[in-house]
Tab-separated table of C-alpha atoms in Angstrom:
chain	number	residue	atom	x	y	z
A	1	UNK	CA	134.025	99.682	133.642
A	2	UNK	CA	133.521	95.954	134.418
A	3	UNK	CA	131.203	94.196	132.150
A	4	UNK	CA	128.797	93.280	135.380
A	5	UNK	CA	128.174	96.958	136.233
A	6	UNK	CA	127.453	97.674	132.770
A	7	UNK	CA	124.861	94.894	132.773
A	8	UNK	CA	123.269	96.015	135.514
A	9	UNK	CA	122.727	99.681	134.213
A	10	UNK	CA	122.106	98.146	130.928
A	11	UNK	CA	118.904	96.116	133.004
A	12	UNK	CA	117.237	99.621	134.173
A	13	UNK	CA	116.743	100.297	130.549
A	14	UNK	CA	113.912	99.835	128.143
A	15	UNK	CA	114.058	98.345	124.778
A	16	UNK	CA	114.329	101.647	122.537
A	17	UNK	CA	117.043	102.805	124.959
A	18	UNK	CA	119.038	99.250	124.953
A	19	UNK	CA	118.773	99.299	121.356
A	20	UNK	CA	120.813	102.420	121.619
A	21	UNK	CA	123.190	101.863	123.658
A	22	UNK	CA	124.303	98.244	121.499
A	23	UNK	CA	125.192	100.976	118.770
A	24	UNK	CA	127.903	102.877	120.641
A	25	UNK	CA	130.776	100.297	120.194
A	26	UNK	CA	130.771	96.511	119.697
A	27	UNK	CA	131.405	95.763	123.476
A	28	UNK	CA	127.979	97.771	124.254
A	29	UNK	CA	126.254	95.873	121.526
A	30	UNK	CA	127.676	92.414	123.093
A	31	UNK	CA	126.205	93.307	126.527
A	32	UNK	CA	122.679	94.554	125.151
A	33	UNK	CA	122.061	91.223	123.692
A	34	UNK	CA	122.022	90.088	126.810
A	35	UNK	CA	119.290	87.135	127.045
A	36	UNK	CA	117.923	87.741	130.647
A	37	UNK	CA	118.116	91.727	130.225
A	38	UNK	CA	115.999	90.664	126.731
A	39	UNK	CA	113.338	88.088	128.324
A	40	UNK	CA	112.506	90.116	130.981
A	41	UNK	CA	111.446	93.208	128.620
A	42	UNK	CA	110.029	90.431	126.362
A	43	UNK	CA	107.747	89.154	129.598
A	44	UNK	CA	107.109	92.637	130.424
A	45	UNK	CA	105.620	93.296	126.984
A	46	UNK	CA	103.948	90.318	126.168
A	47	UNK	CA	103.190	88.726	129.004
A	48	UNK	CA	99.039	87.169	128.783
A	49	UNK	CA	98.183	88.512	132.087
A	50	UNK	CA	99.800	92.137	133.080
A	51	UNK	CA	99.266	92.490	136.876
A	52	UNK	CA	100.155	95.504	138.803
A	53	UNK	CA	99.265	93.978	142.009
A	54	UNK	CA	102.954	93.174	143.620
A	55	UNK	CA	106.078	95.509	142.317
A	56	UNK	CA	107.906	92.452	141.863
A	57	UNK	CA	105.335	90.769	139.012
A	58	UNK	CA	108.255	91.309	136.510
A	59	UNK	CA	110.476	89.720	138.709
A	60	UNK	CA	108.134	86.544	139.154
A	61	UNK	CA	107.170	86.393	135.287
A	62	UNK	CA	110.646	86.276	134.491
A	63	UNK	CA	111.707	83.507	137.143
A	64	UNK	CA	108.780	81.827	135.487
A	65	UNK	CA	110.656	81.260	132.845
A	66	UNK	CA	113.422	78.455	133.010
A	67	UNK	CA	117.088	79.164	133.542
A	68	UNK	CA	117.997	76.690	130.690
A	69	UNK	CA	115.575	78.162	128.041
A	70	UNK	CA	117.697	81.849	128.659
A	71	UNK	CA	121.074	79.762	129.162
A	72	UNK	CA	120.748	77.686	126.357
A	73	UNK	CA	120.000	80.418	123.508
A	74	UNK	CA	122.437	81.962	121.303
A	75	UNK	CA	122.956	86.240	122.680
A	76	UNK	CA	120.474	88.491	121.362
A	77	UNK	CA	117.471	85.759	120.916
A	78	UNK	CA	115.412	87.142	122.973
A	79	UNK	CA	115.955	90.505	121.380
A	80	UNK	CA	115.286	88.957	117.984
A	81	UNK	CA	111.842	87.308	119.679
A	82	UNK	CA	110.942	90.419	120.684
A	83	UNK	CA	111.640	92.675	117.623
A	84	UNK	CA	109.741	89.841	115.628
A	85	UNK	CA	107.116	90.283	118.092
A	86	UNK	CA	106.451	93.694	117.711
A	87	UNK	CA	106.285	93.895	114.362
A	88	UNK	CA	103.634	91.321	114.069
A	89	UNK	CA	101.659	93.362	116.883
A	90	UNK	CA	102.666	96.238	114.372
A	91	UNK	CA	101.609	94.610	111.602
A	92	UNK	CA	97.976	93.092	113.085
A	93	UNK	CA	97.316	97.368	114.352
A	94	UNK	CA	97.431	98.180	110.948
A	95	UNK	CA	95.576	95.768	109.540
A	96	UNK	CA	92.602	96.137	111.749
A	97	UNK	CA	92.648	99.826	111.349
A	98	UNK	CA	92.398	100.245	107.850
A	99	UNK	CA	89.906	97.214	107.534
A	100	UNK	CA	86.907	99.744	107.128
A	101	UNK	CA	86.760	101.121	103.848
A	102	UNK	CA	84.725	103.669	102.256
A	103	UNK	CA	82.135	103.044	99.714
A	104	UNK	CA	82.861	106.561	98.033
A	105	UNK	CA	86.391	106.106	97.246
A	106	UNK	CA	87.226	102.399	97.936
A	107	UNK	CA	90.356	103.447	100.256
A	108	UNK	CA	90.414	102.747	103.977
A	109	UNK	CA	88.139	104.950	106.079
A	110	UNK	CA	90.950	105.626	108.919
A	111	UNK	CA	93.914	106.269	106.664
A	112	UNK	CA	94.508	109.521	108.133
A	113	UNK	CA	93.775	108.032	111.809
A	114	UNK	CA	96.520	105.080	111.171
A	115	UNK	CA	99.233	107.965	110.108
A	116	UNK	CA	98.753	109.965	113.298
A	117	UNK	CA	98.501	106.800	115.294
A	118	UNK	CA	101.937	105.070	113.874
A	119	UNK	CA	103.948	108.558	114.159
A	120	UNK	CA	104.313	108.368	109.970
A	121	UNK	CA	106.505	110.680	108.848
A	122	UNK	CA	108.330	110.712	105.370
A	123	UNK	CA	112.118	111.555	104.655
A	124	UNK	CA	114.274	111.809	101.577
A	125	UNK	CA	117.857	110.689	101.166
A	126	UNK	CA	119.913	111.956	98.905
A	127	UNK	CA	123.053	110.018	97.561
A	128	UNK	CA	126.299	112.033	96.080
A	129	UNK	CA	128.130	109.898	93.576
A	130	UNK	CA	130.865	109.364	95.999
A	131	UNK	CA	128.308	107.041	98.207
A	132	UNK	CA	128.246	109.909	100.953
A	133	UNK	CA	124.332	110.063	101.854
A	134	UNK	CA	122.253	113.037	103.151
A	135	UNK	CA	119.020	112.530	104.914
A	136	UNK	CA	116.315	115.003	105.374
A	137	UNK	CA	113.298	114.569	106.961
A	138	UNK	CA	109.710	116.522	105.769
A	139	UNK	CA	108.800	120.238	106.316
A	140	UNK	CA	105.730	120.180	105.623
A	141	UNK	CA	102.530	117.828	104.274
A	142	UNK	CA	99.053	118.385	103.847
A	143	UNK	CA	96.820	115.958	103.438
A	144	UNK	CA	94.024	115.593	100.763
A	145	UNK	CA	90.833	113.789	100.054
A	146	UNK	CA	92.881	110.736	98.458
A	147	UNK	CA	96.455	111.487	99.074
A	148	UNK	CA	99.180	113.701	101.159
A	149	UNK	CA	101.618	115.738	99.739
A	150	UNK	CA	104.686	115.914	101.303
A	151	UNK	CA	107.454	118.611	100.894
A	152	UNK	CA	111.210	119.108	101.843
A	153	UNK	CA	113.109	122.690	101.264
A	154	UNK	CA	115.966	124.176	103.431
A	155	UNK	CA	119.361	126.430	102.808
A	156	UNK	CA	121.492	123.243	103.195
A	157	UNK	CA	120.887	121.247	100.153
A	158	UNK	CA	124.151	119.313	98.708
A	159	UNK	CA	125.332	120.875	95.857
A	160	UNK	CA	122.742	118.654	93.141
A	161	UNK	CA	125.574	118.116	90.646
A	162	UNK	CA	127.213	115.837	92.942
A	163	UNK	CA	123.971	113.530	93.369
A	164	UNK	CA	122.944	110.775	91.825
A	165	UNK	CA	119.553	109.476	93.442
A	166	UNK	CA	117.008	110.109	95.421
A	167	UNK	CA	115.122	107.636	97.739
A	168	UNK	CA	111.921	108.296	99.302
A	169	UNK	CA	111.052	106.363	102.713
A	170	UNK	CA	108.307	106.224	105.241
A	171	UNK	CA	109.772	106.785	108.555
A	172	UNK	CA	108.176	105.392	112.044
A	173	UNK	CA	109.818	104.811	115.440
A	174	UNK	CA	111.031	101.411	115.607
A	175	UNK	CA	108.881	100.331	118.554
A	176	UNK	CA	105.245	102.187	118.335
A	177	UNK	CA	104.562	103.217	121.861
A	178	UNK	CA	101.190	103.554	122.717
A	179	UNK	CA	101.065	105.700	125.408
A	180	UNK	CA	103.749	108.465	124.283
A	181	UNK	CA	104.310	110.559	121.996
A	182	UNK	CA	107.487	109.093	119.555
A	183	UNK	CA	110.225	112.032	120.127
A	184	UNK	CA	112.721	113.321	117.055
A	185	UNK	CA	115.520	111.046	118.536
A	186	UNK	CA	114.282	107.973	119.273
A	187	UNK	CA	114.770	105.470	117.062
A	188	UNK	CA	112.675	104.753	113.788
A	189	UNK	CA	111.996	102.443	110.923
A	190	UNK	CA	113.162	103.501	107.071
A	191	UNK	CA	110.599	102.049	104.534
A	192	UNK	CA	111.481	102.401	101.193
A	193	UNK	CA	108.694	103.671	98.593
A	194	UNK	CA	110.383	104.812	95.602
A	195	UNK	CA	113.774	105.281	94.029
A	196	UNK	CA	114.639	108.080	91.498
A	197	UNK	CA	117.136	109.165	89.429
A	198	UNK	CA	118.496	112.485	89.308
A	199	UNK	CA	120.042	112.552	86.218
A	200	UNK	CA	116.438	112.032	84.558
A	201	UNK	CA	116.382	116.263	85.628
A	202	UNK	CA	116.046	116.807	82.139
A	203	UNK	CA	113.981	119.266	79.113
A	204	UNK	CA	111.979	116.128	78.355
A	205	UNK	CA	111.198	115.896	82.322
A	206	UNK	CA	110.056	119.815	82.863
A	207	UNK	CA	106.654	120.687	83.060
A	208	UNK	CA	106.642	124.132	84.129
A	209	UNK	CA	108.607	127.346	85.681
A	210	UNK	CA	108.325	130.818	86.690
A	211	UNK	CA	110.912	133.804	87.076
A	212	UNK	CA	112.597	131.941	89.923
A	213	UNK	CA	112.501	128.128	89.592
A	214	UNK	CA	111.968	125.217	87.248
A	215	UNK	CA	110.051	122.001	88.159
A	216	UNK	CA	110.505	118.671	86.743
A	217	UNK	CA	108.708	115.892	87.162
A	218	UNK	CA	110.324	112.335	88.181
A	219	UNK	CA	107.551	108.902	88.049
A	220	UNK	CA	106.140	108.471	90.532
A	221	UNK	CA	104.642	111.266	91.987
A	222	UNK	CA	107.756	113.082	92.472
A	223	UNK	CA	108.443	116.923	91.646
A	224	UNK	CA	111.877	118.659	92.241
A	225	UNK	CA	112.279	122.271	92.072
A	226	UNK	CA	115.536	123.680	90.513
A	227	UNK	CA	116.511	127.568	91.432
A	228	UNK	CA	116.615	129.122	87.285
A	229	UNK	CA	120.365	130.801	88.437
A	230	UNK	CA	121.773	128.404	90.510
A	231	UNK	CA	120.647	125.049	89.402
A	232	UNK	CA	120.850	123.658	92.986
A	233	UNK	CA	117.768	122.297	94.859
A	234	UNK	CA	114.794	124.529	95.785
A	235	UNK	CA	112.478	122.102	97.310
A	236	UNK	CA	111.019	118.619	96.802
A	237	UNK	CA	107.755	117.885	96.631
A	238	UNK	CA	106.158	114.248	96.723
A	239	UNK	CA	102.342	113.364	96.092
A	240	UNK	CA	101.523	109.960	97.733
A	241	UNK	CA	98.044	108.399	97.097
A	242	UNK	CA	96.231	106.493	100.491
A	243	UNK	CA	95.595	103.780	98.220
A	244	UNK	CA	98.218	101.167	100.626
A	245	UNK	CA	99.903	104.343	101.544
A	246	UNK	CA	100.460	103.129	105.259
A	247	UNK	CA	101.640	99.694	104.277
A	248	UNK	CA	104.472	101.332	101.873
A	249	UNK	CA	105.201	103.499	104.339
A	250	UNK	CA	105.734	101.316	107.328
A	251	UNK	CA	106.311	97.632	106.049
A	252	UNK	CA	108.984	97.445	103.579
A	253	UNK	CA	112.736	97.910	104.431
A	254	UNK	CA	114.995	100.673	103.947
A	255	UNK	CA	116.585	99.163	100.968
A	256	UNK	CA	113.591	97.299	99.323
A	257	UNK	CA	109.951	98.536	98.630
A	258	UNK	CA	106.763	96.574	100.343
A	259	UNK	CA	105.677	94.354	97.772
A	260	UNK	CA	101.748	94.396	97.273
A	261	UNK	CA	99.604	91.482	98.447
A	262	UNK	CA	98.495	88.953	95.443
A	263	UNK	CA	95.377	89.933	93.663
A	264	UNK	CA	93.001	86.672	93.617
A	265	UNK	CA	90.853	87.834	90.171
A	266	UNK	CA	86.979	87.429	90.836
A	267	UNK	CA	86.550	85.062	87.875
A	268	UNK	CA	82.923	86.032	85.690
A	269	UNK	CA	81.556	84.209	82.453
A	270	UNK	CA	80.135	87.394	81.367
A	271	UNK	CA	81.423	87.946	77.723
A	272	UNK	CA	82.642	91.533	78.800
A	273	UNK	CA	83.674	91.058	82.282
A	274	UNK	CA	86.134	93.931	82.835
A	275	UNK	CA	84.803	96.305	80.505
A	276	UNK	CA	82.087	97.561	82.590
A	277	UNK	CA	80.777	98.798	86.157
A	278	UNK	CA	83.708	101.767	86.304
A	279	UNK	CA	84.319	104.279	88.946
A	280	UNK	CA	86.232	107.271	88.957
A	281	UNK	CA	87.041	109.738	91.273
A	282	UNK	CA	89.185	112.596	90.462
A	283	UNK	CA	91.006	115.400	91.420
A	284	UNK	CA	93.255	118.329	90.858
A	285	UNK	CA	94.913	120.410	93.743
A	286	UNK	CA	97.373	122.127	94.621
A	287	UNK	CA	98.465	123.929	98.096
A	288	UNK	CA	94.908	122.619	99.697
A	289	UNK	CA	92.769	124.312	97.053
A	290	UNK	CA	90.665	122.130	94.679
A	291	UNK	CA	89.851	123.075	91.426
A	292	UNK	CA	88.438	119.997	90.700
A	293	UNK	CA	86.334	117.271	93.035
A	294	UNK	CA	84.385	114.252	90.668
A	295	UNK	CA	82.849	111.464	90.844
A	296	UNK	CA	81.662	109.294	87.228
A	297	UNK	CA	80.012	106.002	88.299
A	298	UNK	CA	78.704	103.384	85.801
A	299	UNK	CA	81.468	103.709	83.151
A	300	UNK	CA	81.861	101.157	80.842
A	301	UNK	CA	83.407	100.043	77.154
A	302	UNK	CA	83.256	97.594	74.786
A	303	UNK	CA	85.491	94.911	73.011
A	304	UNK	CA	85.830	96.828	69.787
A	305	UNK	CA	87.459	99.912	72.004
A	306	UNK	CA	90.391	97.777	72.645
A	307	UNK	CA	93.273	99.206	70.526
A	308	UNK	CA	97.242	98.635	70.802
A	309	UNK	CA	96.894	97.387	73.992
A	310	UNK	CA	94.527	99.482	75.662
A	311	UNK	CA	90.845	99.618	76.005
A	312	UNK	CA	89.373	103.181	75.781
A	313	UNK	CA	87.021	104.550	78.811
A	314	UNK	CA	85.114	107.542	78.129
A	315	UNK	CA	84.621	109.726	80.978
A	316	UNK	CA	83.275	113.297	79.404
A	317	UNK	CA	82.105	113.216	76.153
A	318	UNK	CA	83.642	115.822	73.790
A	319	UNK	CA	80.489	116.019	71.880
A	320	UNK	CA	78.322	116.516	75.193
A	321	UNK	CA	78.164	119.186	76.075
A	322	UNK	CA	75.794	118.473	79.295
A	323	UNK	CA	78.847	116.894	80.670
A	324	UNK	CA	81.292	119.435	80.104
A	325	UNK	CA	82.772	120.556	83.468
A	326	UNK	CA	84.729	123.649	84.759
A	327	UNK	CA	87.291	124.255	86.668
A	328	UNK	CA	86.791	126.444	90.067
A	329	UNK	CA	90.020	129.184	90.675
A	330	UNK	CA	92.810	129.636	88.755
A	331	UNK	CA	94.872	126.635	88.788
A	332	UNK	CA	98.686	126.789	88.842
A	333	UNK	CA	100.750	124.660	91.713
A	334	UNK	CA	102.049	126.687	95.059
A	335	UNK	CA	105.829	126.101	95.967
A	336	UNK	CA	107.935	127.508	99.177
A	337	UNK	CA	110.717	127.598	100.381
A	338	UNK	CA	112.377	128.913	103.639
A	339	UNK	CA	112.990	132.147	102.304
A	340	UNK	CA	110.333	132.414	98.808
A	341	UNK	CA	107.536	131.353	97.701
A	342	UNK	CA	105.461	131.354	94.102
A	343	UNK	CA	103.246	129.587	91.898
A	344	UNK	CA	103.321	127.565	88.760
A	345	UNK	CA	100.530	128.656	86.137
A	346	UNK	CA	98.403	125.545	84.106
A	347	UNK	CA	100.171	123.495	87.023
A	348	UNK	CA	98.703	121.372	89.503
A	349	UNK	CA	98.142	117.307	91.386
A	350	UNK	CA	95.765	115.018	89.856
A	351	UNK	CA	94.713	112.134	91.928
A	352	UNK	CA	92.851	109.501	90.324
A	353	UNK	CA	91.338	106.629	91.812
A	354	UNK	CA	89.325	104.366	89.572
A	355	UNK	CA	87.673	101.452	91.407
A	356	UNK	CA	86.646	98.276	89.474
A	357	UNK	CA	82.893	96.949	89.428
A	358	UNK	CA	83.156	95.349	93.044
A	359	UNK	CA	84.201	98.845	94.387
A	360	UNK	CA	88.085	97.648	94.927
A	361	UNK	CA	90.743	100.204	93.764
A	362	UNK	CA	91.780	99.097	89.970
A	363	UNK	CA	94.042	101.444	89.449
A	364	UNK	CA	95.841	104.699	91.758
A	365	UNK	CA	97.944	107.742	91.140
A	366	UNK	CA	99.006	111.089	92.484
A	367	UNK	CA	101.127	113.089	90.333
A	368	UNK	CA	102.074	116.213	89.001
A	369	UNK	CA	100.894	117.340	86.014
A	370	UNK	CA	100.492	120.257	83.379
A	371	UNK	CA	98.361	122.028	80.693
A	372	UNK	CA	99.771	122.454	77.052
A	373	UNK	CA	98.604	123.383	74.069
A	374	UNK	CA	97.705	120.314	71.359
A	375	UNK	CA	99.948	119.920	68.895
A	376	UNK	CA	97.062	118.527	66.657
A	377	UNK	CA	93.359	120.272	66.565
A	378	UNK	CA	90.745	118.075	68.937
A	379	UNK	CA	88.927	116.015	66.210
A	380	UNK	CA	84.978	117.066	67.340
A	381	UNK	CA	83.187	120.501	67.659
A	382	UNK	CA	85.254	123.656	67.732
A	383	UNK	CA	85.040	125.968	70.399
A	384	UNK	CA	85.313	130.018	71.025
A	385	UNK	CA	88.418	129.772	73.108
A	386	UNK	CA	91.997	128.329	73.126
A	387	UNK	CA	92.594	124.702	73.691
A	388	UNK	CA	94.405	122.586	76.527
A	389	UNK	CA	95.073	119.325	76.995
A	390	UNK	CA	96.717	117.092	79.928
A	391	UNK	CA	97.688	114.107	79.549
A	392	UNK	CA	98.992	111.187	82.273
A	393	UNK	CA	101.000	107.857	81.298
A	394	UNK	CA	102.260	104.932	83.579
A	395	UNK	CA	102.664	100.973	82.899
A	396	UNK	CA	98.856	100.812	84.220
A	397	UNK	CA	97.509	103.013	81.736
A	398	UNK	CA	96.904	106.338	80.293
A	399	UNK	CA	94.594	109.552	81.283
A	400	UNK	CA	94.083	112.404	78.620
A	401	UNK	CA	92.049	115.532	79.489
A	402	UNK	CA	90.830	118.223	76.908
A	403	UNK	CA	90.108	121.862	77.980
A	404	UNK	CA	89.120	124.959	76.856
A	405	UNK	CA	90.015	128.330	78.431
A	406	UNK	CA	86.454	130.592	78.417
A	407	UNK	CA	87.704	133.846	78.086
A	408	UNK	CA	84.446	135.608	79.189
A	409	UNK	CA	83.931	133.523	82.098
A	410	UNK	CA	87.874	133.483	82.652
A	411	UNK	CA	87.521	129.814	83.832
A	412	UNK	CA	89.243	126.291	82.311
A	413	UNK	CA	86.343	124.127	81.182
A	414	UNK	CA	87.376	120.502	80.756
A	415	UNK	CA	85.840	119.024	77.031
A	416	UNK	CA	86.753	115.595	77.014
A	417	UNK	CA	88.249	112.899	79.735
A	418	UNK	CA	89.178	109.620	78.649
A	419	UNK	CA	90.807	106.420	80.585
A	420	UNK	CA	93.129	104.436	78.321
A	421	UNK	CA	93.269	101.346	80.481
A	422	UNK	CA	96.067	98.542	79.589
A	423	UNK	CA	94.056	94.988	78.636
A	424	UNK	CA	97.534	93.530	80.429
A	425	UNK	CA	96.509	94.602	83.848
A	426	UNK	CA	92.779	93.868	82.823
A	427	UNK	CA	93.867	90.090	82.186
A	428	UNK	CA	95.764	89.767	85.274
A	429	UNK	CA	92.715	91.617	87.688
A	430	UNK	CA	89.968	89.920	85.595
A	431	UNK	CA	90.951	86.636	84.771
A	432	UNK	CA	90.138	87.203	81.082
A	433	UNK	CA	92.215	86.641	78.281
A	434	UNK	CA	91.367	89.936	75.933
């Protein structure tokens, strides 16, 4: 077909559709870089003053434009001018949306608005060692007070032997359209959140299992289930916090992560600025029950709590036993697949958010996590039941909860919580030199 005819077909389409159409075969990608096709959806989109008075106002807003400033530009400018385009209108969207931010948690108000209004959706891919890649997009999610969990299962899993990692992305059409719903094939954006290994699928990696499956647990936030007779894929489960949740998700690229806006510390001559004015708010879930929901305000420390490289935060005192709290239902973490489903006893997600004394999030996890016995006896008061403790560790810091199962009362009653926060990330948030 002659190149002209194509053009003109290629004219009656819009952007997402062009887009398209340049990936069928390098001739089609030559033609849909065509700069007058490109300026007149460019004028279309962003023209200052969008009249619906004459069918022709395209026509006229393009002519507008001079013949030389289309002529004279290399193919696909105008395509490149408008792709930069949207993504700053893109980028501006989000930005005004989550500007409101609640006082409770310190996360954006609308986060759950912002993922319905840019079509988020979340996919894994999965890479063999070979290079060959298999890409699956979400089941199901549900979405919590301070985070969404996310899972994948199906019957055609690659055989998990044969992979190497994993790579979890955000996924939004390319081009947000306002005014329709974004459909499974149209075009969409891959941002990159986290990488993992598989081969870290380990005993030192496990946290839990029942008669059918094994779950490990891969930082951050990750959980794959392994079928016990198998050992091939069951499902894959990922806990994402809201804290810049949307941003991860939308703005970074499919082969590197979004990379956090500069903190600018809020620089204090108080001789223990950092060390005080502590929030925390906490939970554990699992399958959209909560078995715990707190908030600790006020919590503070001193200098002489500072210890190889961490400060210690008390939350729950072990020798209080005023503050002592319990959990509500029997905790364990629900898994399904396609054809099963089961839960994990002493299993579940924690989310922690602990905001710093000016109410802006410190430091934010979501992440599976599990009950053991102490190898050591708690040091403090002994009490008529056996002992639990769980215990949380990234690059940020450290959480450790004590509990003790009530056997009368068949209920978990958590003892002692304590924040080991690292005087590193103090330094570089405060401005202090600890």
């Amino acid at each position: 077909m002659p190149s002209e005819i194509l053009l003109k077909i290629f004219s009656y389409l819009d952007a997402v559709s062009l887009l398209c159409a340049g990936c069928v075969s390098r001739r089609f990608y030559h033609l849909a870089n065509d700069n007058f096709i490109w300026i007149r959806i460019y004028s279309t989109a962003f023209s200052p003053t969008r009249s619906n008075w004459k069918v022709n106002s395209v026509e006229k807003i393009a002519v507008s434009v001079s013949f030389l400033s289309v002529q004279d530009k290399e193919a696909g400018y105008w395509k490149k001018e408008y792709i930069t385009k949207q993504i700053a209108s893109v980028k501006a969207a989000l930005a005004d949306i989550l500007k409101p931010v609640n006082p409770y948690t310190g996360l954006p108000v609308k986060t759950k608005e912002a993922l319905r209004m840019f079509g988020l959706g979340w996919a894994i891919i999965l890479k063999e060692k070979s290079g060959k890649e298999y890409i699956m997009e979400h089941v199901d999610l549900s979405v919590n007070d301070t985070s969404v969990t996310v899972i994948w299962y199906g019957k055609n899993w690659p055989c998990l032997a044969s992979l190497s990692t994993l790579d979890l992305c955000g996924v939004t059409p390319v081009f947000m359209d306002w005014y329709k719903t974004p459909t499974k094939h149209r075009l969409r954006w891959h941002s990159l959140i986290a990488r993992y290994n598989l081969s870290h699928l380990t005993v030192s990696t496990m946290i839990g299992c029942d008669r059918l499956i094994r779950i490990f647990c891969l930082h951050p936030g990750l959980l794959v289930g392994v079928w016990k007779k198998e050992e091939e894929l069951a499902f894959v489960m990922a806990n994402l916090h809201f804290h810049h949740l949307v941003e991860r998700s939308t703005l970074g690229s499919a082969t590197i992560p979004y990379e956090l806006p500069p903190h600018s510390p809020f620089l204090d001559d108080s001789p223990e600025y950092g060390l005080h004015g502590y929030q925390l708010h906490v939970d554990l879930h699992s399958g959209g029950v909560f078995y715990l929901c707190g908030t600790f305000r006020n919590l503070f420390t001193k200098k002489g709590n500072i210890e190889n490289g961490h400060v210690k935060l008390i939350v729950i005192h072990l020798k209080n036993n005023r503050e002592h709290l319990p959990l509500i239902g029997k905790v364990g973490l629900s898994w399904k697949t396609d054809i099963l489903d089961g839960c994990i006893k002493s299993c579940s997600m924690m989310d922690v958010t602990l905001l710093d004394e000016h109410g802006k999030p410190f430091w934010c996890f979501s992440s599976p996590v599990c009950m053991r016995s102490p190898a050591t006896p708690a040091d403090g008061p002994s009490f008529l039941g056996q002992t639990y403790s769980v215990d949380y560790v990234d690059a940020e810091g450290r959480v450790h909860v004590e509990l003790v199962w009530i056997r009368e009362t068949e209920e978990y009653l958590i003892v002692n919580l304590v924040l080991y926060l690292s005087i590193a990330k103090i330094n570089r948030w405060f401005g202090t030199e600890y």
